[in-house]
Each structure stands twice: as C-alpha cells, then as structure tokens.
Short mmCIF file of C-alpha atoms and ligand atoms in Angstrom, two decimals:
data_model
loop_
_atom_site.label_atom_id
_atom_site.label_comp_id
_atom_site.label_asym_id
_atom_site.label_seq_id
_atom_site.Cartn_x
_atom_site.Cartn_y
_atom_site.Cartn_z
CA UNK A 1 -25.23 21.24 10.21
CA UNK A 2 -22.17 21.34 9.23
CA UNK A 3 -20.59 19.61 6.17
CA UNK A 4 -18.13 17.40 7.74
CA UNK A 5 -14.60 16.88 5.44
CA UNK A 6 -14.45 13.62 3.09
CA UNK A 7 -11.00 11.93 4.54
CA UNK A 8 -11.48 9.55 2.07
CA UNK A 9 -11.94 11.17 -1.12
CA UNK A 10 -8.25 11.76 -3.33
CA UNK A 11 -7.22 14.70 -5.06
CA UNK A 12 -8.06 15.39 -8.73
CA UNK A 13 -5.23 13.79 -10.96
CA UNK A 14 -4.26 16.56 -13.01
CA UNK A 15 -5.28 17.35 -15.93
CA UNK A 16 -2.37 17.24 -18.06
CA UNK A 17 -2.57 13.26 -17.64
CA UNK A 18 -5.56 13.64 -20.03
CA UNK A 19 -3.28 13.97 -22.95
CA UNK A 20 -1.34 11.70 -22.67
CA UNK A 21 -3.53 8.94 -21.15
CA UNK A 22 -5.48 9.48 -24.22
CA UNK A 23 -2.35 9.45 -26.54
CA UNK A 24 -1.34 6.24 -24.76
CA UNK A 25 -5.42 4.96 -25.44
CA UNK A 26 -5.11 5.63 -29.30
CA UNK A 27 -1.92 3.81 -29.41
CA UNK A 28 -2.46 1.16 -26.97
CA UNK A 29 0.83 1.20 -26.11
CA UNK A 30 0.42 0.13 -22.04
CA UNK A 31 3.42 -2.47 -22.27
CA UNK A 32 6.41 -0.75 -20.54
CA UNK A 33 8.91 -2.14 -23.10
CA UNK A 34 7.30 -2.08 -26.54
CA UNK A 35 8.97 1.24 -27.12
CA UNK A 36 11.69 3.37 -26.25
CA UNK A 37 11.43 6.13 -23.76
CA UNK A 38 8.01 4.68 -22.33
CA UNK A 39 6.38 6.49 -19.50
CA UNK A 40 7.29 3.99 -16.95
CA UNK A 41 11.09 4.53 -18.00
CA UNK A 42 10.15 8.47 -17.79
CA UNK A 43 8.88 8.14 -14.61
CA UNK A 44 11.82 6.25 -13.09
CA UNK A 45 14.45 8.57 -14.38
CA UNK A 46 12.35 11.64 -13.06
CA UNK A 47 11.82 10.03 -9.65
CA UNK A 48 15.41 9.47 -9.53
CA UNK A 49 16.21 12.72 -9.91
CA UNK A 50 13.52 14.12 -7.69
CA UNK A 51 14.88 12.18 -4.80
CA UNK A 52 18.69 12.27 -5.94
CA UNK A 53 19.14 8.71 -6.15
CA UNK A 54 20.80 7.22 -9.41
CA UNK A 55 18.51 4.55 -10.11
CA UNK A 56 14.71 3.47 -9.60
CA UNK A 57 12.66 0.98 -10.71
CA UNK A 58 8.84 1.58 -10.97
CA UNK A 59 6.99 -1.92 -10.06
CA UNK A 60 3.20 -3.08 -9.51
CA UNK A 61 3.18 -2.10 -5.55
CA UNK A 62 5.74 -0.76 -2.93
CA UNK A 63 5.20 -4.46 -1.59
CA UNK A 64 6.64 -6.06 -4.85
CA UNK A 65 9.65 -3.06 -4.12
CA UNK A 66 10.44 -4.48 -0.41
CA UNK A 67 10.08 -8.41 -2.03
CA UNK A 68 12.45 -7.46 -5.14
CA UNK A 69 14.70 -5.49 -2.62
CA UNK A 70 15.11 -8.86 -0.79
CA UNK A 71 15.80 -10.46 -3.73
CA UNK A 72 18.09 -8.29 -4.93
CA UNK A 73 20.04 -8.46 -1.67
CA UNK A 74 20.48 -12.08 -2.54
CA UNK A 75 19.46 -13.55 0.67
CA UNK A 76 19.31 -17.35 1.45
CA UNK A 77 16.45 -19.08 2.08
CA UNK A 78 15.21 -18.54 5.75
CA UNK A 79 17.23 -15.43 6.15
CA UNK A 80 16.41 -13.49 9.49
CA UNK A 81 15.05 -9.79 8.18
CA UNK A 82 14.14 -7.41 11.09
CA UNK A 83 11.14 -5.31 10.87
CA UNK A 84 9.54 -3.07 13.28
CA UNK A 85 6.41 -4.73 15.06
CA UNK A 86 4.54 -1.47 14.52
CA UNK A 87 3.75 -1.33 10.36
CA UNK A 88 1.29 -2.63 7.57
CA UNK A 89 0.86 -6.27 6.84
CA UNK A 90 2.11 -6.35 3.91
CA UNK A 91 5.69 -5.80 5.04
CA UNK A 92 5.78 -9.01 6.94
CA UNK A 93 4.19 -10.74 3.64
CA UNK A 94 7.39 -9.18 1.46
CA UNK A 95 9.42 -11.09 3.84
CA UNK A 96 7.29 -14.53 3.60
CA UNK A 97 6.98 -13.86 0.16
CA UNK A 98 11.28 -13.70 -0.30
CA UNK A 99 11.15 -17.26 1.83
CA UNK A 100 12.95 -15.40 4.67
CA UNK A 101 11.78 -14.87 8.61
CA UNK A 102 10.67 -11.72 9.90
CA UNK A 103 12.09 -10.07 13.25
CA UNK A 104 9.81 -8.10 14.78
CA UNK A 105 11.50 -5.09 16.75
CA UNK A 106 9.48 -3.17 19.34
CA UNK A 107 8.30 0.37 18.94
CA UNK A 108 7.86 2.81 21.79
CA UNK A 109 4.93 5.50 22.54
CA UNK A 110 6.28 7.74 19.91
CA UNK A 111 5.58 4.87 17.00
CA UNK A 112 9.29 4.78 16.38
CA UNK A 113 11.83 2.02 17.07
CA UNK A 114 13.13 1.17 19.95
CA UNK A 115 16.20 1.50 19.89
CA UNK A 116 17.61 -0.83 22.88
CA UNK A 117 15.44 -3.66 21.27
CA UNK A 118 16.92 -3.21 18.05
CA UNK A 119 20.18 -3.13 19.26
CA UNK A 120 19.24 -6.75 21.08
CA UNK A 121 18.10 -8.40 18.07
CA UNK A 122 20.55 -6.95 15.25
CA UNK A 123 23.38 -9.90 15.79
CA UNK A 124 22.22 -12.71 13.37
CA UNK A 125 20.13 -10.82 11.26
CA UNK A 126 20.61 -10.40 7.99
CA UNK A 127 19.00 -7.34 6.41
CA UNK A 128 16.71 -4.72 8.23
CA UNK A 129 13.31 -3.13 6.58
CA UNK A 130 12.69 -0.06 8.20
CA UNK A 131 9.18 0.70 7.86
CA UNK A 132 8.55 4.60 8.38
CA UNK A 133 5.07 3.79 9.33
CA UNK A 134 2.41 6.45 8.99
CA UNK A 135 5.64 8.70 7.84
CA UNK A 136 7.02 8.36 11.36
CA UNK A 137 11.07 8.53 10.96
CA UNK A 138 12.64 6.46 12.99
CA UNK A 139 16.55 7.56 14.51
CA UNK A 140 18.04 7.16 11.14
CA UNK A 141 21.33 8.28 12.67
CA UNK A 142 21.66 5.43 15.30
CA UNK A 143 20.24 2.48 13.00
CA UNK A 144 22.47 3.27 10.40
CA UNK A 145 25.20 3.39 13.03
CA UNK A 146 24.57 -0.16 14.15
CA UNK A 147 23.68 -1.29 10.77
CA UNK A 148 26.88 -0.07 9.18
CA UNK A 149 29.22 -1.71 11.75
CA UNK A 150 27.46 -4.60 11.35
CA UNK A 151 27.58 -4.58 7.73
CA UNK A 152 23.76 -5.24 7.63
CA UNK A 153 22.14 -3.92 4.24
CA UNK A 154 19.31 -1.52 5.07
CA UNK A 155 15.74 -1.22 3.14
CA UNK A 156 13.63 1.53 3.94
CA UNK A 157 9.92 1.15 3.36
CA UNK A 158 9.11 4.53 2.99
CA UNK A 159 5.79 3.93 1.28
CA UNK A 160 4.12 6.47 3.54
CA UNK A 161 6.91 8.62 3.99
CA UNK A 162 7.80 10.50 0.40
CA UNK A 163 8.60 14.06 0.99
CA UNK A 164 9.58 13.48 4.59
CA UNK A 165 13.45 14.33 5.54
CA UNK A 166 16.11 13.31 7.79
CA UNK A 167 18.70 16.09 8.57
CA UNK A 168 17.78 17.88 5.27
CA UNK A 169 18.01 14.56 2.96
CA UNK A 170 15.04 12.43 1.32
CA UNK A 171 13.81 9.32 3.10
CA UNK A 172 14.50 6.59 1.00
CA UNK A 173 18.13 7.60 0.23
CA UNK A 174 19.50 6.89 3.57
CA UNK A 175 19.35 2.96 3.56
CA UNK A 176 20.73 0.54 0.39
CA UNK A 177 17.21 0.80 -1.03
CA UNK A 178 14.21 3.07 -0.83
CA UNK A 179 10.85 1.63 -1.69
CA UNK A 180 7.70 4.03 -2.46
CA UNK A 181 4.15 3.12 -2.71
CA UNK A 182 1.50 4.60 -5.62
CA UNK A 183 -1.37 2.99 -4.00
CA UNK A 184 -4.20 5.36 -3.55
CA UNK A 185 -4.25 6.50 -0.03
CA UNK A 186 -0.15 7.62 -0.49
CA UNK A 187 1.07 11.02 -1.75
CA UNK A 188 1.30 9.97 -5.67
CA UNK A 189 -1.86 8.44 -6.28
CA UNK A 190 -2.05 5.53 -9.44
CA UNK A 191 -4.89 3.46 -7.54
CA UNK A 192 -2.10 0.89 -7.36
CA UNK A 193 2.05 0.69 -8.48
CA UNK A 194 5.69 1.55 -6.06
CA UNK A 195 8.85 2.43 -6.81
CA UNK A 196 11.97 1.62 -5.18
CA UNK A 197 15.67 3.23 -5.69
CA UNK A 198 19.22 2.41 -4.92
CA UNK A 199 22.74 4.00 -6.23
CA UNK A 200 23.81 0.09 -6.44
CA UNK A 201 23.97 -0.78 -9.99
CA UNK A 202 24.27 -4.62 -8.91
CA UNK A 203 21.16 -3.67 -6.81
CA UNK A 204 19.12 -2.56 -9.15
CA UNK A 205 20.52 -4.39 -11.93
CA UNK A 206 19.30 -7.94 -10.78
CA UNK A 207 15.81 -6.42 -9.16
CA UNK A 208 15.10 -5.04 -12.81
CA UNK A 209 15.92 -8.52 -14.28
CA UNK A 210 13.51 -10.23 -11.48
CA UNK A 211 10.78 -7.82 -12.10
CA UNK A 212 10.11 -9.16 -15.52
CA UNK A 213 12.79 -7.83 -17.84
CA UNK A 214 12.83 -10.51 -19.77
CA UNK A 215 15.69 -11.49 -22.41
CA UNK A 216 17.03 -8.30 -23.31
CA UNK A 217 14.45 -5.64 -22.28
CA UNK A 218 17.40 -4.56 -19.36
CA UNK A 219 18.78 -2.60 -22.24
CA UNK A 220 15.68 0.04 -21.62
CA UNK A 221 17.40 0.41 -18.45
CA UNK A 222 19.79 3.30 -17.98
CA UNK A 223 22.29 1.28 -15.54
CA UNK A 224 25.91 -0.09 -16.56
CA UNK A 225 25.06 -2.60 -18.66
CA UNK A 226 27.93 -4.91 -17.46
CA UNK A 227 25.84 -5.10 -14.40
CA UNK A 228 23.12 -6.81 -16.43
CA UNK A 229 25.19 -8.86 -18.79
CA UNK A 230 26.39 -10.52 -15.97
CA UNK A 231 23.05 -12.10 -14.53
CA UNK A 232 21.48 -12.55 -17.78
CA UNK A 233 19.31 -15.99 -17.31
CA UNK A 234 20.40 -16.44 -13.95
CA UNK A 235 17.56 -15.25 -11.77
CA UNK A 236 13.70 -15.85 -11.88
CA UNK A 237 11.24 -13.53 -13.89
CA UNK A 238 8.60 -12.19 -10.88
CA UNK A 239 6.84 -10.41 -13.45
CA UNK A 240 6.00 -7.43 -11.12
CA UNK A 241 6.08 -4.28 -13.75
CA UNK A 242 4.53 -1.59 -13.73
CA UNK A 243 2.00 -0.57 -16.58
CA UNK A 244 2.36 3.09 -18.90
CA UNK A 245 -1.31 4.37 -18.17
CA UNK A 246 -0.21 4.19 -14.16
CA UNK A 247 2.84 5.45 -14.81
CA UNK A 248 1.18 8.67 -16.85
CA UNK A 249 -1.08 8.87 -13.87
CA UNK A 250 1.75 8.91 -11.73
CA UNK A 251 3.97 11.84 -13.85
CA UNK A 252 2.25 14.71 -13.78
CA UNK A 253 1.52 14.50 -9.67
CA UNK A 254 5.43 14.95 -9.11
CA UNK A 255 4.89 18.61 -9.62
CA UNK A 256 2.46 18.60 -6.89
CA UNK A 257 4.65 16.74 -4.33
CA UNK A 258 5.65 19.92 -2.88
CA UNK A 259 2.49 21.62 -2.18
CA UNK A 260 1.30 18.31 -0.68
CA UNK A 261 3.99 18.07 1.58
CA UNK A 262 3.69 21.84 2.93
CA UNK A 263 -0.18 21.60 2.95
CA UNK A 264 -0.25 18.33 4.73
CA UNK A 265 2.67 19.05 7.33
CA UNK A 266 0.29 22.58 8.23
CA UNK A 267 -2.98 20.72 8.32
CA UNK A 268 -1.19 18.25 10.75
CA UNK A 269 0.62 20.46 12.79
CA UNK A 270 -2.62 23.11 13.12
CA UNK A 271 -4.58 19.80 14.46
CA UNK A 272 -1.96 18.71 16.74
CA UNK A 273 -1.89 21.86 18.66
CA UNK A 274 -5.48 21.21 19.23
CA UNK A 275 -4.98 17.60 19.89
CA UNK A 276 -2.56 18.21 23.00
CA UNK A 277 -4.88 20.84 24.34
CA UNK A 278 -7.04 18.33 25.12
CA UNK A 279 -5.82 16.68 29.02
CA UNK A 280 -6.74 13.11 26.98
CA UNK A 281 -4.85 13.47 23.88
CA UNK A 282 -1.64 13.44 23.37
CA UNK A 283 0.47 13.70 19.98
CA UNK A 284 4.00 12.51 20.29
CA UNK A 285 6.70 15.07 18.84
CA UNK A 286 8.94 14.24 16.03
CA UNK A 287 12.71 13.26 16.66
CA UNK A 288 15.05 16.88 16.22
CA UNK A 289 16.36 15.62 12.69
CA UNK A 290 12.92 14.75 10.97
CA UNK A 291 10.71 17.14 8.96
CA UNK A 292 7.55 15.47 8.61
CA UNK A 293 5.07 15.21 5.12
CA UNK A 294 2.16 13.58 6.99
CA UNK A 295 -1.34 12.89 4.87
CA UNK A 296 -2.78 11.45 8.54
CA UNK A 297 -2.64 12.30 12.17
CA UNK A 298 -1.27 9.47 15.10
CA UNK A 299 -2.19 11.06 18.26
CA UNK A 300 -2.49 8.68 22.07
CA UNK A 301 -5.44 8.67 24.45
CA UNK A 302 -3.99 9.20 27.78
CA UNK A 303 -5.83 7.88 31.13
CA UNK A 304 -8.64 6.52 29.27
CA UNK A 305 -10.09 3.14 30.24
CA UNK A 306 -11.04 0.77 27.40
CA UNK A 307 -14.64 1.35 28.09
CA UNK A 308 -14.16 5.19 27.78
CA UNK A 309 -11.74 4.75 24.62
CA UNK A 310 -14.87 2.89 22.84
CA UNK A 311 -17.37 5.43 23.91
CA UNK A 312 -14.33 8.05 22.32
CA UNK A 313 -14.39 6.32 19.29
CA UNK A 314 -18.09 6.06 19.07
CA UNK A 315 -18.48 9.70 20.04
CA UNK A 316 -16.58 10.87 17.50
CA UNK A 317 -18.06 8.70 14.45
CA UNK A 318 -21.41 9.76 15.10
CA UNK A 319 -20.19 13.46 14.73
CA UNK A 320 -18.46 11.78 11.77
CA UNK A 321 -15.03 11.44 11.90
CA UNK A 322 -13.90 8.33 12.02
CA UNK A 323 -10.68 7.24 14.37
CA UNK A 324 -9.06 3.62 14.25
CA UNK A 325 -7.59 3.06 17.54
CA UNK A 326 -4.52 0.59 15.68
CA UNK A 327 -5.20 -2.47 18.28
CA UNK A 328 -8.59 -2.12 19.05
CA UNK A 329 -10.29 -2.01 15.96
CA UNK A 330 -10.96 -6.07 14.41
CA UNK A 331 -8.00 -7.54 12.42
CA UNK A 332 -6.50 -4.44 11.94
CA UNK A 333 -3.54 -5.12 9.60
CA UNK A 334 -1.40 -3.32 11.54
CA UNK A 335 -1.68 -5.07 14.43
CA UNK A 336 1.16 -7.35 14.78
CA UNK A 337 -0.87 -10.09 16.57
CA UNK A 338 -3.15 -10.28 13.53
CA UNK A 339 -0.05 -11.46 11.35
CA UNK A 340 -0.69 -15.22 11.98
CA UNK A 341 1.30 -16.27 8.70
CA UNK A 342 4.10 -15.65 10.22
CA UNK A 343 4.30 -18.25 13.09
CA UNK A 344 4.45 -17.78 16.64
CA UNK A 345 4.11 -13.94 17.08
CA UNK A 346 5.70 -12.87 19.83
CA UNK A 347 4.91 -11.16 23.14
CA UNK A 348 6.38 -7.60 22.43
CA UNK A 349 4.31 -5.85 25.09
CA UNK A 350 6.05 -1.94 24.40
CA UNK A 351 4.08 -2.25 21.03
CA UNK A 352 1.12 -3.81 22.30
CA UNK A 353 0.21 -1.09 24.43
CA UNK A 354 0.99 1.47 22.23
CA UNK A 355 -1.16 -0.18 19.72
CA UNK A 356 -3.98 -0.15 22.43
CA UNK A 357 -3.94 3.82 22.70
CA UNK A 358 -2.55 4.76 19.51
CA UNK A 359 -5.20 6.32 17.22
CA UNK A 360 -5.21 7.05 13.44
CA UNK A 361 -7.13 9.84 11.22
CA UNK A 362 -7.24 10.62 7.54
CA UNK A 363 -5.83 14.21 7.39
CA UNK A 364 -5.25 14.69 3.70
CA UNK A 365 -3.10 17.76 2.21
CA UNK A 366 -6.21 19.11 0.26
CA UNK A 367 -8.57 20.04 3.42
CA UNK A 368 -8.38 23.64 4.50
CA UNK A 369 -7.61 25.15 8.17
CA UNK A 370 -11.58 25.44 8.57
CA UNK A 371 -11.99 21.49 7.59
CA UNK A 372 -9.15 20.80 9.88
CA UNK A 373 -10.73 22.74 12.63
CA UNK A 374 -14.01 20.75 12.03
CA UNK A 375 -11.92 17.44 12.83
CA UNK A 376 -10.21 18.80 15.41
CA UNK A 377 -12.94 20.15 17.50
CA UNK A 378 -15.53 16.59 17.19
CA UNK A 379 -12.22 14.46 18.37
CA UNK A 380 -11.53 16.87 20.88
CA UNK A 381 -15.17 16.93 22.06
CA UNK A 382 -15.58 13.40 21.46
CA UNK A 383 -12.74 12.75 24.13
CA UNK A 384 -14.38 15.47 26.51
CA UNK A 385 -18.03 13.54 26.03
CA UNK A 386 -16.39 10.12 26.83
CA UNK A 387 -14.43 11.10 29.95
CA UNK A 388 -16.51 13.88 31.87
CA UNK A 389 -19.24 11.65 33.33
CA UNK A 390 -16.99 8.87 35.13
CA UNK A 391 -14.32 11.69 36.08
CA UNK A 392 -17.52 13.85 37.27
CA UNK A 393 -19.35 11.18 38.92
CA UNK A 394 -16.56 8.64 39.35
C1 PLP B 1 0.93 1.18 2.02
C2 PLP B 1 2.05 0.55 2.67
C3 PLP B 1 2.81 -0.34 2.17
C4 PLP B 1 2.42 -0.95 1.02
O1 PLP B 1 2.10 -0.45 -0.05
P1 PLP B 1 1.64 -1.47 -1.18
O2 PLP B 1 1.96 -0.44 -2.62
O3 PLP B 1 0.11 -1.28 -0.82
O4 PLP B 1 2.19 -2.44 -2.02
C5 PLP B 1 3.59 -0.99 3.35
N1 PLP B 1 4.74 -0.51 4.30
C6 PLP B 1 3.60 0.78 4.10
C7 PLP B 1 4.47 1.48 5.63
C8 PLP B 1 2.64 1.55 3.94
O5 PLP B 1 1.96 2.35 4.33
#
C-alpha cells in the first residue's frame, strides 16, 4: 500500500536552537524584560530587518498583534473595521476584543476581496484589516489607492502570508501595520506567538506599552524615546508579551524561511497543474503582481451537487487525504455564518457561494514531489469517482 504523507506533522526545529534553549533553561531567563538583548528583542530586530520594516513587536499571537494594532491606532469605541468575509474567526474576534464593529466585505471565487463591495462599504469605515487568507493576496494596489484617498489605515493580517511578495515587496509591509503568526500551522513554528511590524514610531510605541512594557521596560525597545515618553502611564497594559523560549525557537527558523517558501510554492504549483487537469476541480490563478508562499492548496469544485461534493470528500478521506470544504464542514471557523459573536450576520451571497465550493488541503513545504503526486492523485481520483456514476447513468 502507498504511504500517505502526513500533512499535519511539523518540520523539526533546527538543531541550532538546542544550545540556546539549554542556556535559557539553565538561567531560567524566560521573561523578555529581565536581561538586555533578550531573545525576544533579537527576534524583533532580525524579523524587522528580514521584512524591511523599521520596527517589530513580538507578542503572544497574531490575534494579539491584530488587537494591539487596532488599539495602537486609537480607534474610538464602536469604530467600524472592514475585514474580508473569508478569513479566520480570530480576525472578527480581534475586532470585537478591541471594542470595534466588524464590517464584512464580500470575497470572490478566487478567495480575494471583491473590490466593488470593498469600495461601496469603505465610506464610514475607520480602519481596514486585509486578511491575506491562506496566503491569497487581494489587489493591494487598488485597496491602498482607495484607503489612502480616504485616509483610512490598513492593517495587513499576514498571519499565513509570510514570504509572499506583491510587486516584489513583502506582504505585511504594504499597509500601515503587518501582523504575522508563529502558531504551528504557519511558516515559522513556535507553537504560539505573533509579531507586528510598522515604520511608524508612534504606533509601535503605543503597541509596545500596551503589550505589557510596564514602567520603563520600553527602554529595552530601540524606538525613538520621545515616542514612548509621551505615552507613559496613559495606556492600559494588556500583557500579551512573547516569552524568550518562543523567540529562541523561531530565530533559527528565519534562515529556513527562503527554502520553505520556495519548496512550498514548488509543491503547490506541482499539485495545482494536476488538479486543474480534472474537469471537476479548479485552482484559481494568483494576481499578476503576487508571488505566493503557500503551505496548503485551495481549489474549487466545479459542477458538483452537495451530494457529489460529500461523496468526493468521503472518497478522498477513505484514500487517506482530508479535504475540507470550508462551508460544508460543521462549525468551520472560516465560515462567516459561524461568527455568531459579532451579532447580526450579513447575507454575503458571493462569499457564501465560494465557501460552499472552496476546498482546503494542507501541503507543507517539507513534502517531496513524489508525496505531492500521491496527494494529487488521490484528490483527482476521488473527484472522478464521485462524478462518474451520475454522469454515466444520469
Ligand atoms: C492563523 C491565522 C490567524 C490567527 O493567528 P494566531 O497566531 O493563531 O492568533 C489570523 N488570521 C489568519 C489569516 C490566520 O491564518
């Protein structure tokens, strides 16, 4: 029997992390503000340099980074924050956590923001979070043009987009603030963690203090001191810091990033060609300025009824590949109608239609092309098996 690749297992943490982890265990120095040049501070510097941003703040999750970004913008209570309707439930949650109201924007069959709906809903919005969901980049040229013209700040939720570029520029550096995740299913794995980047000294100073740099701990951040001094004692302390242990796990992975991006893209494109050869499956193209950094693949089922779609998912599962149709798996956190905590759920027929046919399969960078072939074959054969009986006799 063929060995089905395990798409949930993580890559090992680079061995070079061991010496640092052992040093931290010996000293017990886990809190970022005890020593100078702590691993968290070094990670911030290295991450900012890697992405080409002026400032970085490492925090406990990307959700915390999104929350602190909204707080750092100084949005009033009940401010309206536009988010794509296709995103992870943590994103509307961060908006609610910041006492703001999420405004959901339609997304198209290619998983990207529908620009007509975006432009129509922009008036009256106080801030925008662009989730590059599963790494799919919306038209950032059009979005930035609309938001700049209306003087509306853009936060990029690049949790799952590290390494993606747009016109050669890193995703996360296009808007005012970029937020990334170190949760295990993202490109850099610390179990949990996140980081935000910006070129704005005042925004980062506010976020640093609110992340829990109480008293004068902000002096351990290399940001213009006058930016900090004016906020002393004026902001709440939400304590969403990252621990030195997490930073020690992420730092050696920064050197692996370029390989993970290249291999992830190779695997994605290799499988995409095979899926696109099936009449029942379609992988949407990316937009021209985007170079992807995927660790999973999304595709739409074509002309399948709900019964056929269920048979397709079952056939693939029986063969060892888990396919999740976002809108058809119970309680999916990426289906907007499950976000009951936001209050009234808008209709959004376009996004709903997309979620009912959009499939999700993990495809980590560490897979070989032979392993990718096994996955692609199982998916295409499952589609053929689900469709053949009805088409032949129906
Ligand atoms: C994973 C993810 C998040 C949340 O990241 P956490 O670090 O787990 O809080 C937010 N947005 C998107 C698009 C994600 O993929």
